[in-house]
């Protein structure tokens, strides 16, 4: 399993658990739309966006 995939899955799980807990404790119910949306967003951000940011930052520091 690549590091990007692992980071994406970990962040998706973390965002999902956070959404469940916040929904339960603040609203009294679990809002599954929020859980699914945050899971997808967390995976996409940590699989695609964050590695590009790190790559550009490393390239900038090498110059």
JSON list of N, CA, C and O in Angstrom, two decimals:
[
{"chain": "A", "resi": 1, "resn": "UNK", "atom": "N", "xyz": [0.86, -1.17, 0.00]},
{"chain": "A", "resi": 1, "resn": "UNK", "atom": "CA", "xyz": [0.00, 0.00, 0.00]},
{"chain": "A", "resi": 1, "resn": "UNK", "atom": "C", "xyz": [0.90, 1.23, 0.00]},
{"chain": "A", "resi": 1, "resn": "UNK", "atom": "O", "xyz": [1.83, 1.33, 0.80]},
{"chain": "A", "resi": 2, "resn": "UNK", "atom": "N", "xyz": [0.62, 2.14, -0.90]},
{"chain": "A", "resi": 2, "resn": "UNK", "atom": "CA", "xyz": [1.45, 3.33, -0.97]},
{"chain": "A", "resi": 2, "resn": "UNK", "atom": "C", "xyz": [1.17, 4.26, 0.20]},
{"chain": "A", "resi": 2, "resn": "UNK", "atom": "O", "xyz": [0.13, 4.19, 0.86]},
{"chain": "A", "resi": 3, "resn": "UNK", "atom": "N", "xyz": [2.12, 5.11, 0.44]},
{"chain": "A", "resi": 3, "resn": "UNK", "atom": "CA", "xyz": [1.98, 6.06, 1.55]},
{"chain": "A", "resi": 3, "resn": "UNK", "atom": "C", "xyz": [0.83, 7.03, 1.31]},
{"chain": "A", "resi": 3, "resn": "UNK", "atom": "O", "xyz": [0.10, 7.38, 2.25]},
{"chain": "A", "resi": 4, "resn": "UNK", "atom": "N", "xyz": [0.64, 7.43, 0.06]},
{"chain": "A", "resi": 4, "resn": "UNK", "atom": "CA", "xyz": [-0.47, 8.34, -0.25]},
{"chain": "A", "resi": 4, "resn": "UNK", "atom": "C", "xyz": [-1.81, 7.69, 0.03]},
{"chain": "A", "resi": 4, "resn": "UNK", "atom": "O", "xyz": [-2.71, 8.32, 0.61]},
{"chain": "A", "resi": 5, "resn": "UNK", "atom": "N", "xyz": [-1.99, 6.44, -0.38]},
{"chain": "A", "resi": 5, "resn": "UNK", "atom": "CA", "xyz": [-3.25, 5.74, -0.16]},
{"chain": "A", "resi": 5, "resn": "UNK", "atom": "C", "xyz": [-3.49, 5.55, 1.34]},
{"chain": "A", "resi": 5, "resn": "UNK", "atom": "O", "xyz": [-4.61, 5.75, 1.82]},
{"chain": "A", "resi": 6, "resn": "UNK", "atom": "N", "xyz": [-2.46, 5.17, 2.06]},
{"chain": "A", "resi": 6, "resn": "UNK", "atom": "CA", "xyz": [-2.59, 4.98, 3.50]},
{"chain": "A", "resi": 6, "resn": "UNK", "atom": "C", "xyz": [-2.99, 6.28, 4.19]},
{"chain": "A", "resi": 6, "resn": "UNK", "atom": "O", "xyz": [-3.91, 6.31, 5.02]},
{"chain": "A", "resi": 7, "resn": "UNK", "atom": "N", "xyz": [-2.33, 7.38, 3.83]},
{"chain": "A", "resi": 7, "resn": "UNK", "atom": "CA", "xyz": [-2.67, 8.68, 4.42]},
{"chain": "A", "resi": 7, "resn": "UNK", "atom": "C", "xyz": [-4.09, 9.09, 4.07]},
{"chain": "A", "resi": 7, "resn": "UNK", "atom": "O", "xyz": [-4.81, 9.65, 4.89]},
{"chain": "A", "resi": 8, "resn": "UNK", "atom": "N", "xyz": [-4.51, 8.81, 2.84]},
{"chain": "A", "resi": 8, "resn": "UNK", "atom": "CA", "xyz": [-5.87, 9.14, 2.43]},
{"chain": "A", "resi": 8, "resn": "UNK", "atom": "C", "xyz": [-6.92, 8.37, 3.21]},
{"chain": "A", "resi": 8, "resn": "UNK", "atom": "O", "xyz": [-7.92, 8.93, 3.65]},
{"chain": "A", "resi": 9, "resn": "UNK", "atom": "N", "xyz": [-6.68, 7.09, 3.40]},
{"chain": "A", "resi": 9, "resn": "UNK", "atom": "CA", "xyz": [-7.63, 6.26, 4.15]},
{"chain": "A", "resi": 9, "resn": "UNK", "atom": "C", "xyz": [-7.67, 6.63, 5.63]},
{"chain": "A", "resi": 9, "resn": "UNK", "atom": "O", "xyz": [-8.74, 6.67, 6.24]},
{"chain": "A", "resi": 10, "resn": "UNK", "atom": "N", "xyz": [-6.51, 6.93, 6.20]},
{"chain": "A", "resi": 10, "resn": "UNK", "atom": "CA", "xyz": [-6.47, 7.34, 7.61]},
{"chain": "A", "resi": 10, "resn": "UNK", "atom": "C", "xyz": [-7.20, 8.66, 7.80]},
{"chain": "A", "resi": 10, "resn": "UNK", "atom": "O", "xyz": [-7.98, 8.82, 8.76]},
{"chain": "A", "resi": 11, "resn": "UNK", "atom": "N", "xyz": [-6.98, 9.61, 6.91]},
{"chain": "A", "resi": 11, "resn": "UNK", "atom": "CA", "xyz": [-7.66, 10.89, 7.06]},
{"chain": "A", "resi": 11, "resn": "UNK", "atom": "C", "xyz": [-9.16, 10.75, 6.83]},
{"chain": "A", "resi": 11, "resn": "UNK", "atom": "O", "xyz": [-9.96, 11.40, 7.52]},
{"chain": "A", "resi": 12, "resn": "UNK", "atom": "N", "xyz": [-9.57, 9.91, 5.90]},
{"chain": "A", "resi": 12, "resn": "UNK", "atom": "CA", "xyz": [-11.00, 9.69, 5.68]},
{"chain": "A", "resi": 12, "resn": "UNK", "atom": "C", "xyz": [-11.66, 9.09, 6.92]},
{"chain": "A", "resi": 12, "resn": "UNK", "atom": "O", "xyz": [-12.75, 9.53, 7.33]},
{"chain": "A", "resi": 13, "resn": "UNK", "atom": "N", "xyz": [-11.00, 8.13, 7.54]},
{"chain": "A", "resi": 13, "resn": "UNK", "atom": "CA", "xyz": [-11.54, 7.53, 8.77]},
{"chain": "A", "resi": 13, "resn": "UNK", "atom": "C", "xyz": [-11.57, 8.55, 9.90]},
{"chain": "A", "resi": 13, "resn": "UNK", "atom": "O", "xyz": [-12.54, 8.61, 10.66]},
{"chain": "A", "resi": 14, "resn": "UNK", "atom": "N", "xyz": [-10.53, 9.36, 10.01]},
{"chain": "A", "resi": 14, "resn": "UNK", "atom": "CA", "xyz": [-10.48, 10.37, 11.06]},
{"chain": "A", "resi": 14, "resn": "UNK", "atom": "C", "xyz": [-11.59, 11.40, 10.89]},
{"chain": "A", "resi": 14, "resn": "UNK", "atom": "O", "xyz": [-12.27, 11.75, 11.87]},
{"chain": "A", "resi": 15, "resn": "UNK", "atom": "N", "xyz": [-11.78, 11.88, 9.68]},
{"chain": "A", "resi": 15, "resn": "UNK", "atom": "CA", "xyz": [-12.85, 12.85, 9.43]},
{"chain": "A", "resi": 15, "resn": "UNK", "atom": "C", "xyz": [-14.23, 12.23, 9.68]},
{"chain": "A", "resi": 15, "resn": "UNK", "atom": "O", "xyz": [-15.12, 12.89, 10.20]},
{"chain": "A", "resi": 16, "resn": "UNK", "atom": "N", "xyz": [-14.40, 10.96, 9.32]},
{"chain": "A", "resi": 16, "resn": "UNK", "atom": "CA", "xyz": [-15.69, 10.29, 9.54]},
{"chain": "A", "resi": 16, "resn": "UNK", "atom": "C", "xyz": [-15.99, 10.15, 11.03]},
{"chain": "A", "resi": 16, "resn": "UNK", "atom": "O", "xyz": [-17.11, 10.45, 11.47]},
{"chain": "A", "resi": 17, "resn": "UNK", "atom": "N", "xyz": [-15.02, 9.72, 11.79]},
{"chain": "A", "resi": 17, "resn": "UNK", "atom": "CA", "xyz": [-15.22, 9.57, 13.24]},
{"chain": "A", "resi": 17, "resn": "UNK", "atom": "C", "xyz": [-15.50, 10.92, 13.88]},
{"chain": "A", "resi": 17, "resn": "UNK", "atom": "O", "xyz": [-16.39, 11.04, 14.73]},
{"chain": "A", "resi": 18, "resn": "UNK", "atom": "N", "xyz": [-14.77, 11.94, 13.46]},
{"chain": "A", "resi": 18, "resn": "UNK", "atom": "CA", "xyz": [-15.01, 13.28, 14.00]},
{"chain": "A", "resi": 18, "resn": "UNK", "atom": "C", "xyz": [-16.41, 13.77, 13.65]},
{"chain": "A", "resi": 18, "resn": "UNK", "atom": "O", "xyz": [-17.10, 14.34, 14.50]},
{"chain": "A", "resi": 19, "resn": "UNK", "atom": "N", "xyz": [-16.85, 13.54, 12.43]},
{"chain": "A", "resi": 19, "resn": "UNK", "atom": "CA", "xyz": [-18.19, 13.96, 12.02]},
{"chain": "A", "resi": 19, "resn": "UNK", "atom": "C", "xyz": [-19.27, 13.23, 12.81]},
{"chain": "A", "resi": 19, "resn": "UNK", "atom": "O", "xyz": [-20.29, 13.82, 13.19]},
{"chain": "A", "resi": 20, "resn": "UNK", "atom": "N", "xyz": [-19.06, 11.93, 13.07]},
{"chain": "A", "resi": 20, "resn": "UNK", "atom": "CA", "xyz": [-20.02, 11.17, 13.85]},
{"chain": "A", "resi": 20, "resn": "UNK", "atom": "C", "xyz": [-20.10, 11.71, 15.28]},
{"chain": "A", "resi": 20, "resn": "UNK", "atom": "O", "xyz": [-21.19, 11.91, 15.82]},
{"chain": "A", "resi": 21, "resn": "UNK", "atom": "N", "xyz": [-18.96, 11.93, 15.89]},
{"chain": "A", "resi": 21, "resn": "UNK", "atom": "CA", "xyz": [-18.95, 12.41, 17.28]},
{"chain": "A", "resi": 21, "resn": "UNK", "atom": "C", "xyz": [-19.54, 13.81, 17.40]},
{"chain": "A", "resi": 21, "resn": "UNK", "atom": "O", "xyz": [-20.34, 14.07, 18.31]},
{"chain": "A", "resi": 22, "resn": "UNK", "atom": "N", "xyz": [-19.17, 14.71, 16.51]},
{"chain": "A", "resi": 22, "resn": "UNK", "atom": "CA", "xyz": [-19.70, 16.07, 16.56]},
{"chain": "A", "resi": 22, "resn": "UNK", "atom": "C", "xyz": [-21.20, 16.06, 16.30]},
{"chain": "A", "resi": 22, "resn": "UNK", "atom": "O", "xyz": [-21.96, 16.74, 17.00]},
{"chain": "A", "resi": 23, "resn": "UNK", "atom": "N", "xyz": [-21.63, 15.30, 15.33]},
{"chain": "A", "resi": 23, "resn": "UNK", "atom": "CA", "xyz": [-23.06, 15.21, 15.04]},
{"chain": "A", "resi": 23, "resn": "UNK", "atom": "C", "xyz": [-23.84, 14.65, 16.20]},
{"chain": "A", "resi": 23, "resn": "UNK", "atom": "O", "xyz": [-24.93, 15.15, 16.54]},
{"chain": "A", "resi": 24, "resn": "UNK", "atom": "N", "xyz": [-23.30, 13.64, 16.85]},
{"chain": "A", "resi": 24, "resn": "UNK", "atom": "CA", "xyz": [-24.02, 13.02, 17.95]},
{"chain": "A", "resi": 24, "resn": "UNK", "atom": "C", "xyz": [-24.08, 13.94, 19.17]},
{"chain": "A", "resi": 24, "resn": "UNK", "atom": "O", "xyz": [-25.12, 14.11, 19.79]},
{"chain": "A", "resi": 25, "resn": "UNK", "atom": "N", "xyz": [-22.96, 14.54, 19.53]},
{"chain": "A", "resi": 25, "resn": "UNK", "atom": "CA", "xyz": [-22.92, 15.34, 20.75]},
{"chain": "A", "resi": 25, "resn": "UNK", "atom": "C", "xyz": [-23.51, 16.73, 20.58]},
{"chain": "A", "resi": 25, "resn": "UNK", "atom": "O", "xyz": [-24.08, 17.28, 21.52]},
{"chain": "A", "resi": 26, "resn": "UNK", "atom": "N", "xyz": [-23.39, 17.33, 19.42]},
{"chain": "A", "resi": 26, "resn": "UNK", "atom": "CA", "xyz": [-23.93, 18.68, 19.23]},
{"chain": "A", "resi": 26, "resn": "UNK", "atom": "C", "xyz": [-25.38, 18.68, 18.76]},
{"chain": "A", "resi": 26, "resn": "UNK", "atom": "O", "xyz": [-26.18, 19.49, 19.20]},
{"chain": "A", "resi": 27, "resn": "UNK", "atom": "N", "xyz": [-25.72, 17.77, 17.85]},
{"chain": "A", "resi": 27, "resn": "UNK", "atom": "CA", "xyz": [-27.05, 17.79, 17.25]},
{"chain": "A", "resi": 27, "resn": "UNK", "atom": "C", "xyz": [-27.96, 16.68, 17.76]},
{"chain": "A", "resi": 27, "resn": "UNK", "atom": "O", "xyz": [-29.16, 16.69, 17.49]},
{"chain": "A", "resi": 28, "resn": "UNK", "atom": "N", "xyz": [-27.41, 15.70, 18.48]},
{"chain": "A", "resi": 28, "resn": "UNK", "atom": "CA", "xyz": [-28.21, 14.62, 19.00]},
{"chain": "A", "resi": 28, "resn": "UNK", "atom": "C", "xyz": [-28.52, 13.53, 17.99]},
{"chain": "A", "resi": 28, "resn": "UNK", "atom": "O", "xyz": [-29.23, 12.58, 18.30]},
{"chain": "A", "resi": 29, "resn": "UNK", "atom": "N", "xyz": [-28.00, 13.65, 16.79]},
{"chain": "A", "resi": 29, "resn": "UNK", "atom": "CA", "xyz": [-28.20, 12.64, 15.76]},
{"chain": "A", "resi": 29, "resn": "UNK", "atom": "C", "xyz": [-27.00, 12.64, 14.84]},
{"chain": "A", "resi": 29, "resn": "UNK", "atom": "O", "xyz": [-26.28, 13.62, 14.73]},
{"chain": "A", "resi": 30, "resn": "UNK", "atom": "N", "xyz": [-26.79, 11.51, 14.20]},
{"chain": "A", "resi": 30, "resn": "UNK", "atom": "CA", "xyz": [-25.68, 11.41, 13.26]},
{"chain": "A", "resi": 30, "resn": "UNK", "atom": "C", "xyz": [-26.20, 11.82, 11.89]},
{"chain": "A", "resi": 30, "resn": "UNK", "atom": "O", "xyz": [-27.16, 11.26, 11.38]},
{"chain": "A", "resi": 31, "resn": "UNK", "atom": "N", "xyz": [-25.58, 12.80, 11.30]},
{"chain": "A", "resi": 31, "resn": "UNK", "atom": "CA", "xyz": [-25.96, 13.27, 9.97]},
{"chain": "A", "resi": 31, "resn": "UNK", "atom": "C", "xyz": [-25.03, 12.61, 8.95]},
{"chain": "A", "resi": 31, "resn": "UNK", "atom": "O", "xyz": [-23.89, 13.01, 8.77]},
{"chain": "A", "resi": 32, "resn": "UNK", "atom": "N", "xyz": [-25.57, 11.59, 8.29]},
{"chain": "A", "resi": 32, "resn": "UNK", "atom": "CA", "xyz": [-24.76, 10.77, 7.41]},
{"chain": "A", "resi": 32, "resn": "UNK", "atom": "C", "xyz": [-24.25, 11.52, 6.19]},
{"chain": "A", "resi": 32, "resn": "UNK", "atom": "O", "xyz": [-23.20, 11.16, 5.64]},
{"chain": "A", "resi": 33, "resn": "UNK", "atom": "N", "xyz": [-24.97, 12.54, 5.76]},
{"chain": "A", "resi": 33, "resn": "UNK", "atom": "CA", "xyz": [-24.48, 13.34, 4.63]},
{"chain": "A", "resi": 33, "resn": "UNK", "atom": "C", "xyz": [-23.15, 14.00, 5.00]},
{"chain": "A", "resi": 33, "resn": "UNK", "atom": "O", "xyz": [-22.22, 14.07, 4.18]},
{"chain": "A", "resi": 34, "resn": "UNK", "atom": "N", "xyz": [-23.06, 14.51, 6.22]},
{"chain": "A", "resi": 34, "resn": "UNK", "atom": "CA", "xyz": [-21.82, 15.13, 6.67]},
{"chain": "A", "resi": 34, "resn": "UNK", "atom": "C", "xyz": [-20.70, 14.12, 6.79]},
{"chain": "A", "resi": 34, "resn": "UNK", "atom": "O", "xyz": [-19.55, 14.39, 6.42]},
{"chain": "A", "resi": 35, "resn": "UNK", "atom": "N", "xyz": [-21.02, 12.95, 7.31]},
{"chain": "A", "resi": 35, "resn": "UNK", "atom": "CA", "xyz": [-20.01, 11.90, 7.49]},
{"chain": "A", "resi": 35, "resn": "UNK", "atom": "C", "xyz": [-19.44, 11.48, 6.13]},
{"chain": "A", "resi": 35, "resn": "UNK", "atom": "O", "xyz": [-18.22, 11.42, 5.95]},
{"chain": "A", "resi": 36, "resn": "UNK", "atom": "N", "xyz": [-20.31, 11.23, 5.18]},
{"chain": "A", "resi": 36, "resn": "UNK", "atom": "CA", "xyz": [-19.86, 10.80, 3.85]},
{"chain": "A", "resi": 36, "resn": "UNK", "atom": "C", "xyz": [-19.10, 11.92, 3.14]},
{"chain": "A", "resi": 36, "resn": "UNK", "atom": "O", "xyz": [-18.04, 11.68, 2.55]},
{"chain": "A", "resi": 37, "resn": "UNK", "atom": "N", "xyz": [-19.61, 13.13, 3.22]},
{"chain": "A", "resi": 37, "resn": "UNK", "atom": "CA", "xyz": [-18.94, 14.26, 2.56]},
{"chain": "A", "resi": 37, "resn": "UNK", "atom": "C", "xyz": [-17.57, 14.54, 3.13]},
{"chain": "A", "resi": 37, "resn": "UNK", "atom": "O", "xyz": [-16.60, 14.76, 2.39]},
{"chain": "A", "resi": 38, "resn": "UNK", "atom": "N", "xyz": [-17.46, 14.52, 4.46]},
{"chain": "A", "resi": 38, "resn": "UNK", "atom": "CA", "xyz": [-16.15, 14.76, 5.07]},
{"chain": "A", "resi": 38, "resn": "UNK", "atom": "C", "xyz": [-15.18, 13.62, 4.80]},
{"chain": "A", "resi": 38, "resn": "UNK", "atom": "O", "xyz": [-13.98, 13.85, 4.66]},
{"chain": "A", "resi": 39, "resn": "UNK", "atom": "N", "xyz": [-15.68, 12.40, 4.73]},
{"chain": "A", "resi": 39, "resn": "UNK", "atom": "CA", "xyz": [-14.81, 11.26, 4.42]},
{"chain": "A", "resi": 39, "resn": "UNK", "atom": "C", "xyz": [-14.24, 11.39, 3.01]},
{"chain": "A", "resi": 39, "resn": "UNK", "atom": "O", "xyz": [-13.04, 11.21, 2.80]},
{"chain": "A", "resi": 40, "resn": "UNK", "atom": "N", "xyz": [-15.10, 11.70, 2.06]},
{"chain": "A", "resi": 40, "resn": "UNK", "atom": "CA", "xyz": [-14.64, 11.86, 0.68]},
{"chain": "A", "resi": 40, "resn": "UNK", "atom": "C", "xyz": [-13.68, 13.04, 0.56]},
{"chain": "A", "resi": 40, "resn": "UNK", "atom": "O", "xyz": [-12.63, 12.95, -0.07]},
{"chain": "A", "resi": 41, "resn": "UNK", "atom": "N", "xyz": [-14.03, 14.15, 1.19]},
{"chain": "A", "resi": 41, "resn": "UNK", "atom": "CA", "xyz": [-13.16, 15.32, 1.16]},
{"chain": "A", "resi": 41, "resn": "UNK", "atom": "C", "xyz": [-11.82, 15.07, 1.82]},
{"chain": "A", "resi": 41, "resn": "UNK", "atom": "O", "xyz": [-10.78, 15.51, 1.33]},
{"chain": "A", "resi": 42, "resn": "UNK", "atom": "N", "xyz": [-11.83, 14.37, 2.95]},
{"chain": "A", "resi": 42, "resn": "UNK", "atom": "CA", "xyz": [-10.57, 14.05, 3.62]},
{"chain": "A", "resi": 42, "resn": "UNK", "atom": "C", "xyz": [-9.68, 13.15, 2.78]},
{"chain": "A", "resi": 42, "resn": "UNK", "atom": "O", "xyz": [-8.47, 13.35, 2.69]},
{"chain": "A", "resi": 43, "resn": "UNK", "atom": "N", "xyz": [-10.29, 12.16, 2.13]},
{"chain": "A", "resi": 43, "resn": "UNK", "atom": "CA", "xyz": [-9.50, 11.27, 1.28]},
{"chain": "A", "resi": 43, "resn": "UNK", "atom": "C", "xyz": [-8.91, 12.02, 0.10]},
{"chain": "A", "resi": 43, "resn": "UNK", "atom": "O", "xyz": [-7.71, 11.90, -0.18]},
{"chain": "A", "resi": 44, "resn": "UNK", "atom": "N", "xyz": [-9.73, 12.81, -0.57]},
{"chain": "A", "resi": 44, "resn": "UNK", "atom": "CA", "xyz": [-9.25, 13.54, -1.75]},
{"chain": "A", "resi": 44, "resn": "UNK", "atom": "C", "xyz": [-8.15, 14.52, -1.36]},
{"chain": "A", "resi": 44, "resn": "UNK", "atom": "O", "xyz": [-7.13, 14.62, -2.05]},
{"chain": "A", "resi": 45, "resn": "UNK", "atom": "N", "xyz": [-8.34, 15.23, -0.27]},
{"chain": "A", "resi": 45, "resn": "UNK", "atom": "CA", "xyz": [-7.34, 16.22, 0.12]},
{"chain": "A", "resi": 45, "resn": "UNK", "atom": "C", "xyz": [-6.01, 15.57, 0.48]},
{"chain": "A", "resi": 45, "resn": "UNK", "atom": "O", "xyz": [-4.95, 16.06, 0.10]},
{"chain": "A", "resi": 46, "resn": "UNK", "atom": "N", "xyz": [-6.04, 14.45, 1.21]},
{"chain": "A", "resi": 46, "resn": "UNK", "atom": "CA", "xyz": [-4.79, 13.82, 1.62]},
{"chain": "A", "resi": 46, "resn": "UNK", "atom": "C", "xyz": [-4.19, 12.92, 0.55]},
{"chain": "A", "resi": 46, "resn": "UNK", "atom": "O", "xyz": [-3.01, 12.59, 0.61]},
{"chain": "A", "resi": 47, "resn": "UNK", "atom": "N", "xyz": [-4.96, 12.51, -0.44]},
{"chain": "A", "resi": 47, "resn": "UNK", "atom": "CA", "xyz": [-4.42, 11.68, -1.51]},
{"chain": "A", "resi": 47, "resn": "UNK", "atom": "C", "xyz": [-3.88, 12.52, -2.66]},
{"chain": "A", "resi": 47, "resn": "UNK", "atom": "O", "xyz": [-2.88, 12.16, -3.28]},
{"chain": "A", "resi": 48, "resn": "UNK", "atom": "N", "xyz": [-4.54, 13.64, -2.96]},
{"chain": "A", "resi": 48, "resn": "UNK", "atom": "CA", "xyz": [-4.15, 14.45, -4.11]},
{"chain": "A", "resi": 48, "resn": "UNK", "atom": "C", "xyz": [-3.51, 15.79, -3.75]},
{"chain": "A", "resi": 48, "resn": "UNK", "atom": "O", "xyz": [-2.47, 16.15, -4.30]},
{"chain": "A", "resi": 49, "resn": "UNK", "atom": "N", "xyz": [-4.12, 16.55, -2.87]},
{"chain": "A", "resi": 49, "resn": "UNK", "atom": "CA", "xyz": [-3.72, 17.94, -2.65]},
{"chain": "A", "resi": 49, "resn": "UNK", "atom": "C", "xyz": [-2.49, 18.06, -1.76]},
{"chain": "A", "resi": 49, "resn": "UNK", "atom": "O", "xyz": [-1.53, 18.74, -2.10]},
{"chain": "A", "resi": 50, "resn": "UNK", "atom": "N", "xyz": [-2.49, 17.40, -0.61]},
{"chain": "A", "resi": 50, "resn": "UNK", "atom": "CA", "xyz": [-1.38, 17.52, 0.34]},
{"chain": "A", "resi": 50, "resn": "UNK", "atom": "C", "xyz": [-0.06, 17.04, -0.25]},
{"chain": "A", "resi": 50, "resn": "UNK", "atom": "O", "xyz": [0.97, 17.71, -0.07]},
{"chain": "A", "resi": 51, "resn": "UNK", "atom": "N", "xyz": [-0.01, 15.90, -0.97]},
{"chain": "A", "resi": 51, "resn": "UNK", "atom": "CA", "xyz": [1.28, 15.52, -1.57]},
{"chain": "A", "resi": 51, "resn": "UNK", "atom": "C", "xyz": [1.82, 16.55, -2.56]},
{"chain": "A", "resi": 51, "resn": "UNK", "atom": "O", "xyz": [3.03, 16.76, -2.65]},
{"chain": "A", "resi": 52, "resn": "UNK", "atom": "N", "xyz": [0.93, 17.19, -3.31]},
{"chain": "A", "resi": 52, "resn": "UNK", "atom": "CA", "xyz": [1.40, 18.23, -4.24]},
{"chain": "A", "resi": 52, "resn": "UNK", "atom": "C", "xyz": [1.97, 19.42, -3.48]},
{"chain": "A", "resi": 52, "resn": "UNK", "atom": "O", "xyz": [2.97, 20.01, -3.90]},
{"chain": "A", "resi": 53, "resn": "UNK", "atom": "N", "xyz": [1.35, 19.79, -2.39]},
{"chain": "A", "resi": 53, "resn": "UNK", "atom": "CA", "xyz": [1.85, 20.90, -1.58]},
{"chain": "A", "resi": 53, "resn": "UNK", "atom": "C", "xyz": [3.24, 20.56, -1.05]},
{"chain": "A", "resi": 53, "resn": "UNK", "atom": "O", "xyz": [4.16, 21.38, -1.10]},
{"chain": "A", "resi": 54, "resn": "UNK", "atom": "N", "xyz": [3.41, 19.34, -0.53]},
{"chain": "A", "resi": 54, "resn": "UNK", "atom": "CA", "xyz": [4.71, 18.92, -0.01]},
{"chain": "A", "resi": 54, "resn": "UNK", "atom": "C", "xyz": [5.76, 18.89, -1.11]},
{"chain": "A", "resi": 54, "resn": "UNK", "atom": "O", "xyz": [6.91, 19.29, -0.90]},
{"chain": "A", "resi": 55, "resn": "UNK", "atom": "N", "xyz": [5.37, 18.42, -2.29]},
{"chain": "A", "resi": 55, "resn": "UNK", "atom": "CA", "xyz": [6.31, 18.34, -3.40]},
{"chain": "A", "resi": 55, "resn": "UNK", "atom": "C", "xyz": [6.78, 19.74, -3.83]},
{"chain": "A", "resi": 55, "resn": "UNK", "atom": "O", "xyz": [7.97, 19.97, -4.02]},
{"chain": "A", "resi": 56, "resn": "UNK", "atom": "N", "xyz": [5.84, 20.66, -3.95]},
{"chain": "A", "resi": 56, "resn": "UNK", "atom": "CA", "xyz": [6.21, 22.02, -4.33]},
{"chain": "A", "resi": 56, "resn": "UNK", "atom": "C", "xyz": [7.06, 22.69, -3.27]},
{"chain": "A", "resi": 56, "resn": "UNK", "atom": "O", "xyz": [7.98, 23.45, -3.58]},
{"chain": "A", "resi": 57, "resn": "UNK", "atom": "N", "xyz": [6.76, 22.43, -2.00]},
{"chain": "A", "resi": 57, "resn": "UNK", "atom": "CA", "xyz": [7.54, 23.02, -0.92]},
{"chain": "A", "resi": 57, "resn": "UNK", "atom": "C", "xyz": [8.97, 22.48, -0.93]},
{"chain": "A", "resi": 57, "resn": "UNK", "atom": "O", "xyz": [9.92, 23.23, -0.71]},
{"chain": "A", "resi": 58, "resn": "UNK", "atom": "N", "xyz": [9.13, 21.18, -1.20]},
{"chain": "A", "resi": 58, "resn": "UNK", "atom": "CA", "xyz": [10.47, 20.60, -1.29]},
{"chain": "A", "resi": 58, "resn": "UNK", "atom": "C", "xyz": [11.24, 21.18, -2.46]},
{"chain": "A", "resi": 58, "resn": "UNK", "atom": "O", "xyz": [12.44, 21.46, -2.35]},
{"chain": "A", "resi": 59, "resn": "UNK", "atom": "N", "xyz": [10.58, 21.35, -3.60]},
{"chain": "A", "resi": 59, "resn": "UNK", "atom": "CA", "xyz": [11.23, 21.93, -4.77]},
{"chain": "A", "resi": 59, "resn": "UNK", "atom": "C", "xyz": [11.65, 23.37, -4.49]},
{"chain": "A", "resi": 59, "resn": "UNK", "atom": "O", "xyz": [12.72, 23.79, -4.92]},
{"chain": "A", "resi": 60, "resn": "UNK", "atom": "N", "xyz": [10.83, 24.09, -3.79]},
{"chain": "A", "resi": 60, "resn": "UNK", "atom": "CA", "xyz": [11.14, 25.48, -3.47]},
{"chain": "A", "resi": 60, "resn": "UNK", "atom": "C", "xyz": [12.33, 25.56, -2.52]},
{"chain": "A", "resi": 60, "resn": "UNK", "atom": "O", "xyz": [13.19, 26.45, -2.63]},
{"chain": "A", "resi": 61, "resn": "UNK", "atom": "N", "xyz": [12.42, 24.65, -1.57]},
{"chain": "A", "resi": 61, "resn": "UNK", "atom": "CA", "xyz": [13.50, 24.66, -0.60]},
{"chain": "A", "resi": 61, "resn": "UNK", "atom": "C", "xyz": [14.83, 24.23, -1.21]},
{"chain": "A", "resi": 61, "resn": "UNK", "atom": "O", "xyz": [15.88, 24.60, -0.72]},
{"chain": "A", "resi": 62, "resn": "UNK", "atom": "N", "xyz": [14.80, 23.47, -2.30]},
{"chain": "A", "resi": 62, "resn": "UNK", "atom": "CA", "xyz": [16.03, 23.03, -2.96]},
{"chain": "A", "resi": 62, "resn": "UNK", "atom": "C", "xyz": [16.70, 24.15, -3.72]},
{"chain": "A", "resi": 62, "resn": "UNK", "atom": "O", "xyz": [17.90, 24.13, -3.95]},
{"chain": "A", "resi": 63, "resn": "UNK", "atom": "N", "xyz": [15.93, 25.14, -4.16]},
{"chain": "A", "resi": 63, "resn": "UNK", "atom": "CA", "xyz": [16.50, 26.23, -4.97]},
{"chain": "A", "resi": 63, "resn": "UNK", "atom": "C", "xyz": [17.32, 27.17, -4.15]},
{"chain": "A", "resi": 63, "resn": "UNK", "atom": "O", "xyz": [17.36, 27.39, -3.07]}
]
